[in-house]
Short mmCIF file of C-alpha atoms in Angstrom, two decimals:
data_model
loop_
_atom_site.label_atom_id
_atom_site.label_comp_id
_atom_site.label_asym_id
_atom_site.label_seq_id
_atom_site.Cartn_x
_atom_site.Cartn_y
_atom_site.Cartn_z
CA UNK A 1312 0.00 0.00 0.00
CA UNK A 1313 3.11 2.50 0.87
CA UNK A 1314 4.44 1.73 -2.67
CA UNK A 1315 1.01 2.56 -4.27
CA UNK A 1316 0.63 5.83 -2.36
CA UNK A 1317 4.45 6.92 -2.92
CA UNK A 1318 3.46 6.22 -6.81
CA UNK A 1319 0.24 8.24 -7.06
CA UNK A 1320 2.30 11.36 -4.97
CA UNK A 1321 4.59 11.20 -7.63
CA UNK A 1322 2.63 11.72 -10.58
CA UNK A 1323 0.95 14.38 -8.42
CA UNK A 1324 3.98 16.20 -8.70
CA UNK A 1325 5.13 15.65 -11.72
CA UNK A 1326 1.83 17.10 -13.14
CA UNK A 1327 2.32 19.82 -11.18
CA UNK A 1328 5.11 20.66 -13.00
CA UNK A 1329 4.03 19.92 -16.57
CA UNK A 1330 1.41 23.02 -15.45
CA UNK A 1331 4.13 25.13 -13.94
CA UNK A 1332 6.19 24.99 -16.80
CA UNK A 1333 3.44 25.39 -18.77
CA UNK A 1334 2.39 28.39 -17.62
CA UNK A 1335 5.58 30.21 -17.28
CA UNK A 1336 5.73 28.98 -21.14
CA UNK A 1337 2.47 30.98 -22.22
CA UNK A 1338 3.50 34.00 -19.88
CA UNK A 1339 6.80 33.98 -21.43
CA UNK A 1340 4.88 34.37 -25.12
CA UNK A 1341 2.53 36.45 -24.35
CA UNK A 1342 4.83 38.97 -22.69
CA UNK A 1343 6.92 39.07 -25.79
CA UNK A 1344 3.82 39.93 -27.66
CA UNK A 1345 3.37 42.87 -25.92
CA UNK A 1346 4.82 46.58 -27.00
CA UNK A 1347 5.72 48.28 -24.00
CA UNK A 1348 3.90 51.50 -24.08
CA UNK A 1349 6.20 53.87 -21.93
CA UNK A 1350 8.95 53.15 -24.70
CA UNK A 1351 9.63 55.93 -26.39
CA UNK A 1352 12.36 56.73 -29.11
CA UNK A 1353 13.43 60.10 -30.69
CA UNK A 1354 14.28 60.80 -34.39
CA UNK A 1355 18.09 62.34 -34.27
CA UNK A 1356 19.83 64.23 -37.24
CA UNK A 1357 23.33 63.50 -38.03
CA UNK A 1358 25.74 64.61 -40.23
CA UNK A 1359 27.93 61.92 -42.01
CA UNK A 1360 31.17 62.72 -43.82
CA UNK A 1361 32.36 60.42 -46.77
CA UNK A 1362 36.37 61.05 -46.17
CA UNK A 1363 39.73 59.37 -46.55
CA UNK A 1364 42.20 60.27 -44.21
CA UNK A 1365 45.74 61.14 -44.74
CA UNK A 1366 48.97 62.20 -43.22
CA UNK A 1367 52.48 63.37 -44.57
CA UNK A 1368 54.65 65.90 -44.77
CA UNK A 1369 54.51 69.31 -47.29
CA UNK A 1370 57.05 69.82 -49.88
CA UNK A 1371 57.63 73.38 -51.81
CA UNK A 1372 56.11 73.13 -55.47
CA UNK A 1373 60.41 73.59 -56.74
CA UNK A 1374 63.62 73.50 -54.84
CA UNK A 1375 66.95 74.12 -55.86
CA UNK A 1376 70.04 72.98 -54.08
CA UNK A 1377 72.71 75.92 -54.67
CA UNK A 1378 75.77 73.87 -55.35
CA UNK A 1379 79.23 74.16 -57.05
CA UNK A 1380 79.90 72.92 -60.08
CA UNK A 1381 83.80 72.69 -59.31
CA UNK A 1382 86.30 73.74 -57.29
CA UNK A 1383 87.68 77.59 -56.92
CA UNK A 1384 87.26 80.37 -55.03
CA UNK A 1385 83.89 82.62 -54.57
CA UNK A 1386 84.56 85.75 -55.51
CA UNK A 1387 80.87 87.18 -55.92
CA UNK A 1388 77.33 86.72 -53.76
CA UNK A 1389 74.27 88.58 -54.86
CA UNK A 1390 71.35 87.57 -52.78
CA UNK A 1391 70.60 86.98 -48.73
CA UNK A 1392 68.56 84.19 -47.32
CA UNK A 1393 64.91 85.77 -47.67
CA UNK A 1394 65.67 87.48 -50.95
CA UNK A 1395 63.24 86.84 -53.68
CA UNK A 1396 64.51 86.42 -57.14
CA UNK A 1397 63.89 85.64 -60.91
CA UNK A 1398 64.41 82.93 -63.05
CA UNK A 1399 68.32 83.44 -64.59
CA UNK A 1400 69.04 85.90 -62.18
CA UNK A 1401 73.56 84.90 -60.92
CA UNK A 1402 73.14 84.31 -57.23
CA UNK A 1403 76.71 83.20 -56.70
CA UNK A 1404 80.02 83.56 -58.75
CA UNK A 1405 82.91 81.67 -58.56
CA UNK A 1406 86.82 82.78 -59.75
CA UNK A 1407 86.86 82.24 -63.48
CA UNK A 1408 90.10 83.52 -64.61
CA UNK A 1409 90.61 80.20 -65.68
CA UNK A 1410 88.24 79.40 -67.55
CA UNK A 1411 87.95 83.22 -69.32
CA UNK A 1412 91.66 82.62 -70.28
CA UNK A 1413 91.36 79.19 -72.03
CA UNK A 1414 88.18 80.43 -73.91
CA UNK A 1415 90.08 83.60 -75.14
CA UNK A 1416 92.83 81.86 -76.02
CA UNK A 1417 90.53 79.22 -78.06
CA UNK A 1418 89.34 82.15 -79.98
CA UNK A 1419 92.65 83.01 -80.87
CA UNK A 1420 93.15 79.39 -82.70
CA UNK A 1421 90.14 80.02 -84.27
CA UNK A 1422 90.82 83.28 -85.90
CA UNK A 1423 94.27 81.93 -86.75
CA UNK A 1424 92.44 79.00 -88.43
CA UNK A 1425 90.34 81.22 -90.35
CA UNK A 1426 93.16 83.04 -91.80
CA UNK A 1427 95.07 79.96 -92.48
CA UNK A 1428 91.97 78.58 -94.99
CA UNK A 1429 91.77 75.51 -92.54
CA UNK A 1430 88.26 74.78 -92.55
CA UNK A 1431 87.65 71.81 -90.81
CA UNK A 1432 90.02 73.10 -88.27
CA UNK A 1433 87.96 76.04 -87.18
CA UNK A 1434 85.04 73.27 -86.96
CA UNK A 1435 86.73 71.01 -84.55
CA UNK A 1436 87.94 74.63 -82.99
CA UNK A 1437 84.52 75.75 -82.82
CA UNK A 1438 83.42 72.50 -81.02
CA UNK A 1439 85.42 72.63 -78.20
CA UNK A 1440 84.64 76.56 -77.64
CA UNK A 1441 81.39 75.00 -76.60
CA UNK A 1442 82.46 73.00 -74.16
CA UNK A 1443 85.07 75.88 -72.49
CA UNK A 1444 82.32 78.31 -72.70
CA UNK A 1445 80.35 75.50 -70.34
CA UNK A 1446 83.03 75.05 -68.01
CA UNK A 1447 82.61 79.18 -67.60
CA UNK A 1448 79.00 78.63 -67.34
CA UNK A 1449 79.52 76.31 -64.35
CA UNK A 1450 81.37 79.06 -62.61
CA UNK A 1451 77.89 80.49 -61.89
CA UNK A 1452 74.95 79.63 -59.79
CA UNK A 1453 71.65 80.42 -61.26
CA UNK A 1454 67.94 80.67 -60.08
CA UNK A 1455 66.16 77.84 -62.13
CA UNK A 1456 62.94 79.64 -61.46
CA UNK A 1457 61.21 82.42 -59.89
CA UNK A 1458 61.42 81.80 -56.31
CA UNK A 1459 62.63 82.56 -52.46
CA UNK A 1460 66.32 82.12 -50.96
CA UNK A 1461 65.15 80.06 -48.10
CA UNK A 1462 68.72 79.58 -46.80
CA UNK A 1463 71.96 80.64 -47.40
CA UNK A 1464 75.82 79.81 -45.86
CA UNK A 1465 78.30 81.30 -48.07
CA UNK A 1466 80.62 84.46 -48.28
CA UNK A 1467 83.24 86.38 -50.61
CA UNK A 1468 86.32 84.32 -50.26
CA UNK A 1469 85.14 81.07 -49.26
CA UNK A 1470 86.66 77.96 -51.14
CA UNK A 1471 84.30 75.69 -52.77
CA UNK A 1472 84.71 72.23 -53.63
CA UNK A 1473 82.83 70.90 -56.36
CA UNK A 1474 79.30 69.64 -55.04
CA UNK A 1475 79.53 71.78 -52.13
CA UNK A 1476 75.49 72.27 -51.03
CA UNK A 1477 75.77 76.24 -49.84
CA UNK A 1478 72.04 77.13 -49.80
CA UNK A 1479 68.56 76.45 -50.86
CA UNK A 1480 65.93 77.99 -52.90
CA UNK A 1481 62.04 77.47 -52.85
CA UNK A 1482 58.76 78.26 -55.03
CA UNK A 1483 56.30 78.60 -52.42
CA UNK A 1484 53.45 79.28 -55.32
CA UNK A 1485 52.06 75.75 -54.06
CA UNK A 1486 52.74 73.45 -51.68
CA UNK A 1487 52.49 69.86 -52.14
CA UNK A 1488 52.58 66.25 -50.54
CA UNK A 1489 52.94 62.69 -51.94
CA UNK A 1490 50.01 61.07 -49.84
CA UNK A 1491 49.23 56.71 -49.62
CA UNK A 1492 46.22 56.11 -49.89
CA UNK A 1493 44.83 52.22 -49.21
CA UNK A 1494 43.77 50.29 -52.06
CA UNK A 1495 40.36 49.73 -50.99
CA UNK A 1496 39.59 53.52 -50.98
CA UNK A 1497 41.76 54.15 -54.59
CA UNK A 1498 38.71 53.70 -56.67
CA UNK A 1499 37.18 56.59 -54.80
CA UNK A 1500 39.92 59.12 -55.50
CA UNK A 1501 40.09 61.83 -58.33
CA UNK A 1502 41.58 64.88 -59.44
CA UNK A 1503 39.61 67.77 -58.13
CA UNK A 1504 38.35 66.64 -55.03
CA UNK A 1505 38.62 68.55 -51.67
CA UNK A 1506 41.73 68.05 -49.37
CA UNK A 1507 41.43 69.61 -45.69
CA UNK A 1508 44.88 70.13 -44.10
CA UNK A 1509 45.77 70.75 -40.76
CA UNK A 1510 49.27 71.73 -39.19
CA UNK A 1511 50.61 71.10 -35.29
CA UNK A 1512 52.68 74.01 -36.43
CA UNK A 1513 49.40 75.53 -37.28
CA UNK A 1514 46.95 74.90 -34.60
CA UNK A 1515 43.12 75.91 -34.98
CA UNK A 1516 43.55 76.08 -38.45
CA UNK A 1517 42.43 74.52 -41.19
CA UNK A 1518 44.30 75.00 -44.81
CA UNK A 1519 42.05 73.81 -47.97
CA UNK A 1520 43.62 72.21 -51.15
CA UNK A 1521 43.02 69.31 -53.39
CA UNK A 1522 43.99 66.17 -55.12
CA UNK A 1523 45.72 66.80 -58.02
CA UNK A 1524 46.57 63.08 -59.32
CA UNK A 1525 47.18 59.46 -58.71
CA UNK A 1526 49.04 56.52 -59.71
CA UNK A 1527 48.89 54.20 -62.34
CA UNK A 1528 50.12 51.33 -60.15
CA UNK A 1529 49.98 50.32 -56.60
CA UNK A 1530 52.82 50.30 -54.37
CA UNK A 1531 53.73 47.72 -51.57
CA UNK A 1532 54.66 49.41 -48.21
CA UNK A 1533 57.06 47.66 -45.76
CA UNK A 1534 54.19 46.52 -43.57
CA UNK A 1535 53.25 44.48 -46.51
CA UNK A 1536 49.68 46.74 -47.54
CA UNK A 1537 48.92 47.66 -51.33
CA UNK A 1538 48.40 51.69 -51.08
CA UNK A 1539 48.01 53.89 -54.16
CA UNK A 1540 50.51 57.36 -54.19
CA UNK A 1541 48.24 60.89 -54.71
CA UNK A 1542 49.84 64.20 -54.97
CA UNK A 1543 47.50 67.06 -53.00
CA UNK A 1544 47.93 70.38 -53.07
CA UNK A 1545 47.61 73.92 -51.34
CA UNK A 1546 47.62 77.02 -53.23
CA UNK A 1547 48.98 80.70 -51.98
CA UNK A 1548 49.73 78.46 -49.27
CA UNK A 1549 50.23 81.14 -45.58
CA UNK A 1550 53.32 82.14 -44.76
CA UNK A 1551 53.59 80.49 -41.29
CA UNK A 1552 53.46 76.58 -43.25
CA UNK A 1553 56.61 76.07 -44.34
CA UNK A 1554 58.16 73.25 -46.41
CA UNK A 1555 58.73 69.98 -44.88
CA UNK A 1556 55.84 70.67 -41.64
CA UNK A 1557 53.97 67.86 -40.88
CA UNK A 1558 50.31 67.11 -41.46
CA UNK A 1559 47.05 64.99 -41.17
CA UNK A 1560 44.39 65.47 -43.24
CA UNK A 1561 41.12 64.57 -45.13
CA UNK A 1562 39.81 63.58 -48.61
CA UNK A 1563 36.47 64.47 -49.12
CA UNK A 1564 35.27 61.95 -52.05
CA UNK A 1565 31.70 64.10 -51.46
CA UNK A 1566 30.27 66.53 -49.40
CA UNK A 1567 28.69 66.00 -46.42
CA UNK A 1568 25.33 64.41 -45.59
CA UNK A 1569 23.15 65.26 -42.97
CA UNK A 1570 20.91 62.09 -41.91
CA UNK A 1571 17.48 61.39 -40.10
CA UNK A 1572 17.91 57.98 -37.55
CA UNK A 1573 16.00 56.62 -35.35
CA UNK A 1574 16.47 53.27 -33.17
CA UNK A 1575 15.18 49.79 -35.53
CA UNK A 1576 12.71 49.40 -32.45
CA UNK A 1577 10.26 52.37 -33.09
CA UNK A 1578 9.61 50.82 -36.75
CA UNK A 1579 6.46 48.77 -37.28
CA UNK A 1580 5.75 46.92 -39.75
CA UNK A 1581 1.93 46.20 -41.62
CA UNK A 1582 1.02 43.02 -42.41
CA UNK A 1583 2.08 43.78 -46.04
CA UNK A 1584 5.66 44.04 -44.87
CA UNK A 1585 5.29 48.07 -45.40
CA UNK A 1586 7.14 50.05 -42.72
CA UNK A 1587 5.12 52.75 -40.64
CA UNK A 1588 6.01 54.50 -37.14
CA UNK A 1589 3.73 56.00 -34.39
CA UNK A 1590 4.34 59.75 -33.62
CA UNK A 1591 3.67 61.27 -30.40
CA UNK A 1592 1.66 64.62 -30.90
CA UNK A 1593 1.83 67.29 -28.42
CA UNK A 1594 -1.33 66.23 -27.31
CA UNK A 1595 -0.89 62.82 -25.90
CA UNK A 1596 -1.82 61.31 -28.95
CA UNK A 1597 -0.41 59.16 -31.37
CA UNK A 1598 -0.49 58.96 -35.42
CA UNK A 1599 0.46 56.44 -37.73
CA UNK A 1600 2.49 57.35 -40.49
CA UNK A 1601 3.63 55.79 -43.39
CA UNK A 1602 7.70 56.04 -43.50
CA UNK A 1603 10.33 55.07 -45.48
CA UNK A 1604 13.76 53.74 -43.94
CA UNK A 1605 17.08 51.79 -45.00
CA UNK A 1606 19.38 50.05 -42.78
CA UNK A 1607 21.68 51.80 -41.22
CA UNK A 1608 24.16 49.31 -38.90
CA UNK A 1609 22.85 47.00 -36.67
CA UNK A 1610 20.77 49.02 -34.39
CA UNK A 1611 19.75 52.05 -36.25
CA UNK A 1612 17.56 52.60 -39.41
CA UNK A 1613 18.24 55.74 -41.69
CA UNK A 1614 14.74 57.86 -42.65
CA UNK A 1615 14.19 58.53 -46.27
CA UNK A 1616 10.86 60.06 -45.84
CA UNK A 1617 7.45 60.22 -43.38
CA UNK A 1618 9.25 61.77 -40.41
CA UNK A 1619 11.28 64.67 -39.27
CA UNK A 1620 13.71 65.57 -36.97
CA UNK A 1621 13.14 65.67 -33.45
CA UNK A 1622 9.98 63.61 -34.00
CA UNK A 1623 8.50 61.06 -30.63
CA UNK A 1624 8.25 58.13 -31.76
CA UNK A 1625 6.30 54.92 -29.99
CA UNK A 1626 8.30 51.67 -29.34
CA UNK A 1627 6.82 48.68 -31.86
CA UNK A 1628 9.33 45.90 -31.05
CA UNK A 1629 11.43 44.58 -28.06
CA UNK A 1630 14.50 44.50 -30.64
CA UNK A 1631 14.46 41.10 -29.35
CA UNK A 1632 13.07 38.01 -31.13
CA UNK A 1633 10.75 36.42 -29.32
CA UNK A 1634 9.63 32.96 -28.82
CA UNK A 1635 8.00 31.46 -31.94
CA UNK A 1636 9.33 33.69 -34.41
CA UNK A 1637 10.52 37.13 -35.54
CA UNK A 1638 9.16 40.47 -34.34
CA UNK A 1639 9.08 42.04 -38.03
CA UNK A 1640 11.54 41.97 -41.08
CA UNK A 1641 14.37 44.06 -41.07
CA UNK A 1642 14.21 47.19 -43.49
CA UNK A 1643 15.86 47.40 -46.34
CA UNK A 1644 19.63 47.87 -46.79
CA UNK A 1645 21.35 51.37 -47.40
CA UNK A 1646 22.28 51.14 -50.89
#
């Protein structure tokens, strides 16, 4: 009889617990069926910014290193560091009495040639005045453009060796960099576009310019990534950014977009799949409007039309999916 009565306690229980679980099953369901109605979300405008970012360091658009062209003695200089000069224009001179006395005396042979009726003399005379009246030429330094003396170190009397660096000159009519840009953003690059600048040695300012070209061909860095080389550039550049200053900056590959989002949760969805939203009136009340929205990550949808900015919006899903299914599709993705 104990066994019997130990048996029938058991079942007791275990029906008990079929119904418990039962219960907390249909509770469970039905609560995930309901929209919380204190939920509220609000439509939020944000500006987006389709950019590629960049760093490196300024270059002047020309630069001339003021060297010798041989040994001697500098007997002339014409210009200061700062100086600004033209194209041609003799910034340095070194001794020539060398070089003036072999070309005289070549013109000598030459008329003596001449009177002598030795033609092909004078030619082969003739050629080799060219290459004295060179080796004169290289006595000289000249400005290969218009441009600034950015630095100077030489002086009346100094003795040059040939190659000797003694100073620098700059066109500052642009400025430009040599930029990498990776080869996932390459297609997205063209002459033209925008290129914001900004200087440490420059602080709270930034310097516009643009991309002037690209590439043909992709290089491979030392880390081992495929990057594309663009030149940028800044015109009439200030005169506080100087050649080689450092920089970060920004490719815009289009101007900037200013966005409506909202959370994914305050989007409903009709039973034809079309997407609609319940705005909060001043009132108390709500309306049901028609809307149109994309993706826009995993949390967020982006508003193409039915709402504006600042808009209440009631909660239609949990963001959650519930048991026995999904709580509505997901919109559409941003194309």
């Amino acid at each position: 009889m104990r066994k019997n009565k130990s048996r029938v306690r058991n079942i007791i229980f275990i029906i008990i617990g079929l119904v418990a679980v039962s219960s907390a099953y249909i509770m469970v369901k039905n609560s995930s069926k309901q929209t919380p109605q204190n939920v509220t979300y609000t439509v939020h405008s944000e500006t987006v910014e389709n950019i590629i970012e960049i760093a490196g360091t300024i270059s002047a658009a020309q630069e001339q290193k003021l060297q010798a062209a041989g040994d001697g003695t500098v007997t002339g200089v014409y210009v200061s560091a700062g100086d600004t000069v033209k194209k041609g224009d003799i910034l340095i001179r070194i001794d020539d009495t060398t070089q003036q006395y072999e070309l005289e005396q070549q013109d000598y042979q030459i008329e003596q040639k001449r009177i002598s009726g030795a033609q092909r003399d004078v030619e082969m005379l003739l050629k080799q005045r060219k290459v004295l009246e060179q080796k004169l030429e290289d006595r000289i330094i000249k400005a290969n453009f218009d441009g600034i003396v950015a630095y100077l170190n030489v002086a009346e009397g100094d003795y040059l060796v040939a190659k000797d660096e003694v100073g620098t000159m700059i066109d500052r009519t642009y400025l430009k960099a040599l930029v990498e840009v990776a080869e996932t953003d390459s297609s997205k690059i063209k002459p033209g576009q925008k290129v914001m600048f900004s200087f440490p040695a420059y602080e709270d300012h930034k310097i516009e310019g643009y991309l002037v070209s690209s590439y043909a061909i992709a290089t491979v860095t030392s880390r081992g990534a495929s990057v594309v080389k663009a030149e940028v550039r800044i015109d009439n550049p200030p005169e506080q950014i100087l050649p080689n200053y450092s920089f970060i900056g920004e490719i815009e590959i289009s101007p900037p977009e200013t966005i409506l989002l909202v959370e994914r949760q305050a989007i409903g969805y009709g039973e034809d799949g079309s997407p609609f939203a319940e705005k909060i009136l001043p009132d108390g009340t709500t309306e049901r409007v028609p809307v149109t929205v994309t993706a826009y990550g995993n949390a967020f949808v982006k508003i193409i039309s039915g709402l504006q900015d600042k808009d209440v919006l009631k909660q239609q899903s949990t963001g959650t999916v519930p048991i026995g299914g999904a709580e509505a599709p997901p919109p559409p993705p941003d194309k």
